[in-house]
Short mmCIF file of N, CA, C and O in Angstrom, two decimals:
data_model
loop_
_atom_site.label_atom_id
_atom_site.label_comp_id
_atom_site.label_asym_id
_atom_site.label_seq_id
_atom_site.Cartn_x
_atom_site.Cartn_y
_atom_site.Cartn_z
N MET Y 587 -48.56 26.85 -45.09
CA MET Y 587 -47.66 26.91 -44.86
C MET Y 587 -46.66 26.86 -46.08
O MET Y 587 -45.88 25.91 -46.79
N SER Y 588 -45.26 27.95 -45.86
CA SER Y 588 -44.97 27.92 -47.36
C SER Y 588 -43.49 26.95 -46.44
O SER Y 588 -43.09 27.03 -45.60
N GLU Y 589 -42.41 27.00 -47.49
CA GLU Y 589 -40.82 25.85 -47.61
C GLU Y 589 -40.43 26.89 -46.33
O GLU Y 589 -39.75 26.39 -45.63
N LYS Y 590 -40.48 27.97 -46.54
CA LYS Y 590 -39.81 29.07 -45.85
C LYS Y 590 -39.96 29.02 -44.50
O LYS Y 590 -39.73 28.87 -43.58
N ASP Y 591 -42.03 29.15 -44.33
CA ASP Y 591 -41.98 29.44 -42.88
C ASP Y 591 -41.71 27.96 -42.29
O ASP Y 591 -41.04 27.75 -41.15
N ALA Y 592 -42.42 26.39 -42.89
CA ALA Y 592 -41.60 25.63 -42.62
C ALA Y 592 -40.26 25.24 -41.76
O ALA Y 592 -40.46 24.82 -40.38
N ALA Y 593 -39.69 26.39 -41.97
CA ALA Y 593 -38.07 26.00 -42.17
C ALA Y 593 -37.94 26.92 -40.97
O ALA Y 593 -37.00 26.84 -39.72
N THR Y 594 -38.55 27.78 -40.42
CA THR Y 594 -38.25 28.79 -39.49
C THR Y 594 -39.22 28.19 -38.64
O THR Y 594 -38.43 28.34 -36.73
N LEU Y 595 -40.02 27.44 -38.85
CA LEU Y 595 -40.43 27.23 -37.31
C LEU Y 595 -40.39 25.52 -36.59
O LEU Y 595 -39.82 25.64 -35.86
N ARG Y 596 -39.59 24.89 -37.90
CA ARG Y 596 -38.55 24.22 -37.67
C ARG Y 596 -37.01 24.57 -36.83
O ARG Y 596 -36.58 23.85 -35.35
N ARG Y 597 -37.04 25.92 -37.34
CA ARG Y 597 -35.35 26.60 -36.37
C ARG Y 597 -36.24 26.68 -34.92
O ARG Y 597 -35.25 26.43 -33.79
N GLU Y 598 -37.06 27.17 -34.88
CA GLU Y 598 -37.66 27.27 -34.05
C GLU Y 598 -38.00 26.77 -32.18
O GLU Y 598 -38.01 25.84 -31.31
N LEU Y 599 -38.68 25.91 -33.05
CA LEU Y 599 -38.72 24.20 -32.14
C LEU Y 599 -37.32 23.17 -31.25
O LEU Y 599 -36.55 23.22 -30.74
N LEU Y 600 -36.69 23.41 -32.71
CA LEU Y 600 -35.23 23.21 -32.20
C LEU Y 600 -34.77 23.80 -30.94
O LEU Y 600 -34.05 23.67 -30.43
N GLY Y 601 -34.40 25.31 -31.65
CA GLY Y 601 -34.77 26.20 -30.27
C GLY Y 601 -35.42 25.83 -28.61
O GLY Y 601 -35.06 25.80 -27.73
N LEU Y 602 -36.62 25.68 -28.89
CA LEU Y 602 -37.01 25.11 -27.62
C LEU Y 602 -36.55 24.04 -26.49
O LEU Y 602 -36.87 23.86 -25.35
N MET Y 603 -36.60 23.19 -27.99
CA MET Y 603 -36.15 21.74 -27.57
C MET Y 603 -35.30 21.66 -26.76
O MET Y 603 -34.16 21.16 -25.21
N ARG Y 604 -33.78 22.67 -26.93
CA ARG Y 604 -32.78 22.95 -26.53
C ARG Y 604 -32.76 23.52 -25.19
O ARG Y 604 -31.84 23.32 -23.91
N ARG Y 605 -33.61 24.37 -25.13
CA ARG Y 605 -34.35 24.76 -23.20
C ARG Y 605 -34.96 24.00 -22.88
O ARG Y 605 -34.80 23.87 -21.44
N VAL Y 606 -35.82 22.98 -23.32
CA VAL Y 606 -36.02 21.68 -22.57
C VAL Y 606 -35.09 21.15 -21.26
O VAL Y 606 -35.36 20.70 -20.78
N VAL Y 607 -34.47 21.27 -22.76
CA VAL Y 607 -33.31 19.96 -22.63
C VAL Y 607 -32.26 20.64 -21.62
O VAL Y 607 -31.44 21.87 -21.13
N ASN Y 608 -31.96 19.46 -20.73
CA ASN Y 608 -30.73 20.41 -19.66
C ASN Y 608 -29.14 19.81 -19.72
O ASN Y 608 -29.21 18.37 -19.53
N GLY Y 609 -29.00 20.44 -20.83
CA GLY Y 609 -27.36 19.66 -20.86
C GLY Y 609 -27.48 20.01 -23.22
O GLY Y 609 -28.00 20.52 -23.65
N PRO Y 610 -26.48 19.16 -23.28
CA PRO Y 610 -26.87 18.82 -25.17
C PRO Y 610 -27.75 17.82 -24.80
O PRO Y 610 -28.96 17.10 -24.46
N LEU Y 611 -28.14 18.72 -27.01
CA LEU Y 611 -29.12 18.09 -27.42
C LEU Y 611 -29.18 16.89 -28.05
O LEU Y 611 -28.58 16.85 -29.06
N THR Y 612 -28.75 15.78 -27.19
CA THR Y 612 -28.37 14.44 -27.89
C THR Y 612 -29.31 13.47 -28.12
O THR Y 612 -30.99 14.05 -28.76
N LEU Y 613 -28.89 12.66 -29.81
CA LEU Y 613 -29.67 12.16 -29.82
C LEU Y 613 -32.01 11.89 -28.88
O LEU Y 613 -32.62 11.99 -29.09
N GLU Y 614 -31.00 10.86 -28.12
CA GLU Y 614 -32.08 10.83 -26.45
C GLU Y 614 -32.34 11.75 -25.98
O GLU Y 614 -33.89 11.91 -25.64
N ALA Y 615 -31.88 13.02 -25.76
CA ALA Y 615 -32.58 13.97 -24.58
C ALA Y 615 -33.71 15.07 -26.21
O ALA Y 615 -34.35 15.39 -25.91
N GLY Y 616 -32.71 15.04 -27.32
CA GLY Y 616 -34.05 15.63 -28.51
C GLY Y 616 -35.11 14.26 -28.31
O GLY Y 616 -36.03 14.71 -28.68
N LEU Y 617 -34.77 12.93 -28.14
CA LEU Y 617 -36.26 12.58 -28.85
C LEU Y 617 -37.61 12.60 -27.47
O LEU Y 617 -38.44 12.55 -27.43
N ARG Y 618 -36.54 12.99 -27.12
CA ARG Y 618 -37.85 13.12 -24.90
C ARG Y 618 -37.67 13.68 -24.80
O ARG Y 618 -39.61 14.95 -25.13
N ALA Y 619 -37.28 15.45 -25.50
CA ALA Y 619 -37.97 16.77 -25.44
C ALA Y 619 -38.75 16.66 -27.04
O ALA Y 619 -40.31 17.77 -27.16
N THR Y 620 -39.19 16.03 -27.79
CA THR Y 620 -39.65 16.09 -29.50
C THR Y 620 -41.28 15.49 -28.40
O THR Y 620 -42.47 15.86 -28.51
N ALA Y 621 -41.12 14.80 -27.61
CA ALA Y 621 -42.28 14.05 -27.45
C ALA Y 621 -42.71 14.61 -25.80
O ALA Y 621 -44.18 15.11 -26.16
N ALA Y 622 -42.52 15.85 -25.34
CA ALA Y 622 -42.52 16.59 -24.70
C ALA Y 622 -43.13 17.62 -25.20
O ALA Y 622 -44.40 18.30 -25.42
N VAL Y 623 -42.61 17.75 -26.27
CA VAL Y 623 -43.24 19.04 -27.20
C VAL Y 623 -44.89 19.09 -27.80
O VAL Y 623 -46.01 19.10 -27.51
N ARG Y 624 -45.01 17.44 -27.80
CA ARG Y 624 -45.78 17.59 -28.65
C ARG Y 624 -46.90 16.58 -28.49
O ARG Y 624 -48.42 17.04 -28.34
N ARG Y 625 -46.24 16.54 -26.33
CA ARG Y 625 -48.10 16.41 -25.93
C ARG Y 625 -48.02 17.54 -25.11
O ARG Y 625 -49.83 17.98 -25.57
N ALA Y 626 -47.56 18.23 -25.03
CA ALA Y 626 -48.30 19.98 -25.00
C ALA Y 626 -49.35 20.92 -26.00
O ALA Y 626 -50.04 21.11 -26.25
N VAL Y 627 -48.35 20.32 -27.31
CA VAL Y 627 -49.12 20.32 -28.86
C VAL Y 627 -50.80 19.76 -28.66
O VAL Y 627 -50.83 20.95 -29.17
N ASP Y 628 -50.31 18.91 -28.21
CA ASP Y 628 -52.43 18.15 -28.51
C ASP Y 628 -52.81 18.07 -27.01
O ASP Y 628 -53.69 18.14 -27.29
N GLU Y 629 -51.94 18.81 -26.21
CA GLU Y 629 -52.74 19.66 -25.36
C GLU Y 629 -53.65 20.65 -25.68
O GLU Y 629 -54.65 20.95 -25.16
N LEU Y 630 -52.25 21.52 -25.72
CA LEU Y 630 -53.66 22.66 -26.22
C LEU Y 630 -54.35 22.51 -27.51
O LEU Y 630 -54.92 22.92 -27.77
N GLN Y 631 -54.09 20.96 -28.76
CA GLN Y 631 -55.25 21.63 -29.82
C GLN Y 631 -56.51 21.26 -28.99
O GLN Y 631 -56.99 21.53 -29.82
N SER Y 632 -56.23 20.09 -28.16
CA SER Y 632 -57.68 19.36 -27.58
C SER Y 632 -58.47 21.26 -26.97
O SER Y 632 -59.59 20.87 -27.50
N GLU Y 633 -57.49 21.80 -26.10
CA GLU Y 633 -58.00 22.99 -26.01
C GLU Y 633 -58.48 24.12 -27.02
O GLU Y 633 -59.41 24.78 -26.76
N LEU Y 634 -57.95 24.47 -27.72
CA LEU Y 634 -58.98 24.69 -28.59
C LEU Y 634 -59.90 24.47 -29.99
O LEU Y 634 -60.43 25.11 -29.85
N VAL Y 635 -59.59 22.66 -29.36
CA VAL Y 635 -61.32 22.26 -30.23
C VAL Y 635 -61.96 21.96 -30.25
O VAL Y 635 -63.08 22.90 -30.01
N SER Y 636 -61.82 22.20 -28.03
CA SER Y 636 -63.02 22.49 -26.80
C SER Y 636 -63.27 23.57 -27.46
O SER Y 636 -64.83 24.08 -27.62
N THR Y 637 -62.77 24.93 -27.48
CA THR Y 637 -63.19 26.26 -27.73
C THR Y 637 -64.38 26.24 -28.43
O THR Y 637 -64.90 27.27 -28.50
N ALA Y 638 -63.12 25.79 -29.33
CA ALA Y 638 -63.28 26.48 -30.86
C ALA Y 638 -65.32 25.68 -30.86
O ALA Y 638 -66.37 26.27 -31.44
N ARG Y 639 -65.99 24.05 -30.49
CA ARG Y 639 -67.37 24.35 -30.12
C ARG Y 639 -67.37 24.99 -29.24
O ARG Y 639 -68.74 25.08 -29.62
N GLY Y 640 -67.67 25.24 -28.27
CA GLY Y 640 -67.65 26.18 -27.06
C GLY Y 640 -68.57 27.48 -28.08
O GLY Y 640 -69.51 27.96 -27.71
N GLU Y 641 -67.43 28.21 -28.47
CA GLU Y 641 -68.15 28.82 -29.82
C GLU Y 641 -69.17 28.99 -30.70
O GLU Y 641 -69.20 29.36 -31.92
N GLY Y 642 -69.51 27.57 -30.99
CA GLY Y 642 -70.34 26.88 -32.13
C GLY Y 642 -69.47 26.09 -33.40
O GLY Y 642 -70.77 26.25 -34.19
N ALA Y 643 -68.60 26.32 -32.92
CA ALA Y 643 -67.38 25.19 -34.50
C ALA Y 643 -68.51 24.27 -34.52
O ALA Y 643 -68.15 23.51 -33.91
N SER Y 644 -68.69 24.22 -36.02
CA SER Y 644 -69.41 22.21 -36.06
C SER Y 644 -67.39 21.67 -36.79
O SER Y 644 -67.46 22.37 -36.90
N TRP Y 645 -68.24 20.24 -36.26
CA TRP Y 645 -66.99 19.23 -36.18
C TRP Y 645 -66.76 19.11 -38.13
O TRP Y 645 -65.02 19.24 -38.10
N ALA Y 646 -67.16 18.87 -38.70
CA ALA Y 646 -66.92 20.01 -40.66
C ALA Y 646 -66.24 21.08 -40.52
O ALA Y 646 -64.72 20.76 -40.86
N SER Y 647 -66.03 22.35 -39.59
CA SER Y 647 -65.06 23.15 -39.99
C SER Y 647 -63.95 22.61 -39.07
O SER Y 647 -62.67 23.66 -39.21
N ILE Y 648 -63.61 22.02 -38.03
CA ILE Y 648 -62.79 21.99 -37.13
C ILE Y 648 -62.28 21.04 -37.84
O ILE Y 648 -60.27 21.03 -37.50
N GLY Y 649 -62.62 19.60 -38.45
CA GLY Y 649 -62.01 18.69 -39.28
C GLY Y 649 -61.54 19.94 -40.46
O GLY Y 649 -59.86 18.79 -40.96
N GLU Y 650 -61.29 20.61 -41.23
CA GLU Y 650 -60.90 21.10 -42.45
C GLU Y 650 -60.15 22.04 -42.13
O GLU Y 650 -58.61 21.91 -42.78
N ALA Y 651 -59.91 22.16 -40.22
CA ALA Y 651 -58.99 23.13 -40.20
C ALA Y 651 -58.19 22.81 -39.72
O ALA Y 651 -56.32 22.77 -39.47
N LEU Y 652 -58.19 21.08 -39.70
CA LEU Y 652 -56.71 20.63 -39.00
C LEU Y 652 -56.46 18.91 -40.17
O LEU Y 652 -55.54 18.75 -39.98
N GLY Y 653 -57.69 19.55 -41.46
CA GLY Y 653 -56.94 19.30 -42.51
C GLY Y 653 -56.91 17.36 -42.14
O GLY Y 653 -56.74 16.79 -42.91
N VAL Y 654 -58.70 16.71 -41.75
CA VAL Y 654 -58.65 15.73 -41.48
C VAL Y 654 -60.45 15.68 -42.12
O VAL Y 654 -60.69 16.91 -41.57
N THR Y 655 -61.45 14.64 -41.68
CA THR Y 655 -62.86 14.36 -41.88
C THR Y 655 -63.42 14.97 -40.84
O THR Y 655 -63.00 14.64 -39.79
N THR Y 656 -64.74 15.00 -40.86
CA THR Y 656 -65.90 15.30 -40.01
C THR Y 656 -65.19 14.09 -39.39
O THR Y 656 -65.01 15.08 -38.00
N GLN Y 657 -65.88 12.65 -39.77
CA GLN Y 657 -65.27 12.56 -38.60
C GLN Y 657 -64.40 11.97 -37.87
O GLN Y 657 -64.01 11.46 -36.14
N ALA Y 658 -63.52 12.57 -38.52
CA ALA Y 658 -62.00 12.37 -37.77
C ALA Y 658 -61.91 13.60 -36.26
O ALA Y 658 -61.44 12.82 -35.39
N ALA Y 659 -62.57 14.68 -36.52
CA ALA Y 659 -61.75 15.29 -35.96
C ALA Y 659 -62.95 14.74 -35.15
O ALA Y 659 -62.73 15.20 -33.19
N HIS Y 660 -64.24 14.64 -34.90
CA HIS Y 660 -65.10 14.19 -33.62
C HIS Y 660 -64.76 13.04 -32.64
O HIS Y 660 -65.06 13.09 -31.63
N GLN Y 661 -63.83 12.22 -33.53
CA GLN Y 661 -63.86 11.08 -33.16
C GLN Y 661 -62.75 10.84 -32.50
O GLN Y 661 -62.40 10.90 -31.38
N ARG Y 662 -61.32 11.93 -32.53
CA ARG Y 662 -60.53 12.04 -31.37
C ARG Y 662 -61.23 13.24 -30.51
O ARG Y 662 -59.94 13.28 -30.05
N PHE Y 663 -61.62 14.03 -30.92
CA PHE Y 663 -61.69 15.83 -29.98
C PHE Y 663 -63.78 15.37 -29.49
O PHE Y 663 -63.46 15.97 -28.16
N SER Y 664 -64.34 14.57 -30.13
CA SER Y 664 -65.71 14.81 -29.12
C SER Y 664 -65.80 13.97 -27.77
O SER Y 664 -66.28 14.89 -26.65
N SER Y 665 -64.58 13.32 -27.50
CA SER Y 665 -64.49 12.74 -26.16
C SER Y 665 -64.31 14.01 -24.60
O SER Y 665 -64.23 14.38 -23.50
N LYS Y 666 -63.65 14.81 -25.93
CA LYS Y 666 -62.83 15.65 -24.59
C LYS Y 666 -63.46 17.28 -24.88
O LYS Y 666 -63.30 18.43 -24.52
N THR Y 667 -64.98 17.86 -25.71
CA THR Y 667 -65.58 19.06 -24.95
C THR Y 667 -66.73 18.89 -24.28
O THR Y 667 -67.10 17.78 -23.87
#
């Protein structure tokens, strides 16, 4: 991901957090929104790993896509697939 892409993603995430928060995006509200976004992303990632495994993807390819070792991917997601 380029720096430009990362900056765009950051702006989009801030916009998402503003929509999640009822009221001003204070530090506390921002942290709560960040936690909610993180949980949603974690759930989506688990679903995608489960789908990939169902389609025959190896733990090595999943680990590579996530930027972690095969073992780390397996340890994190094997009980969820």
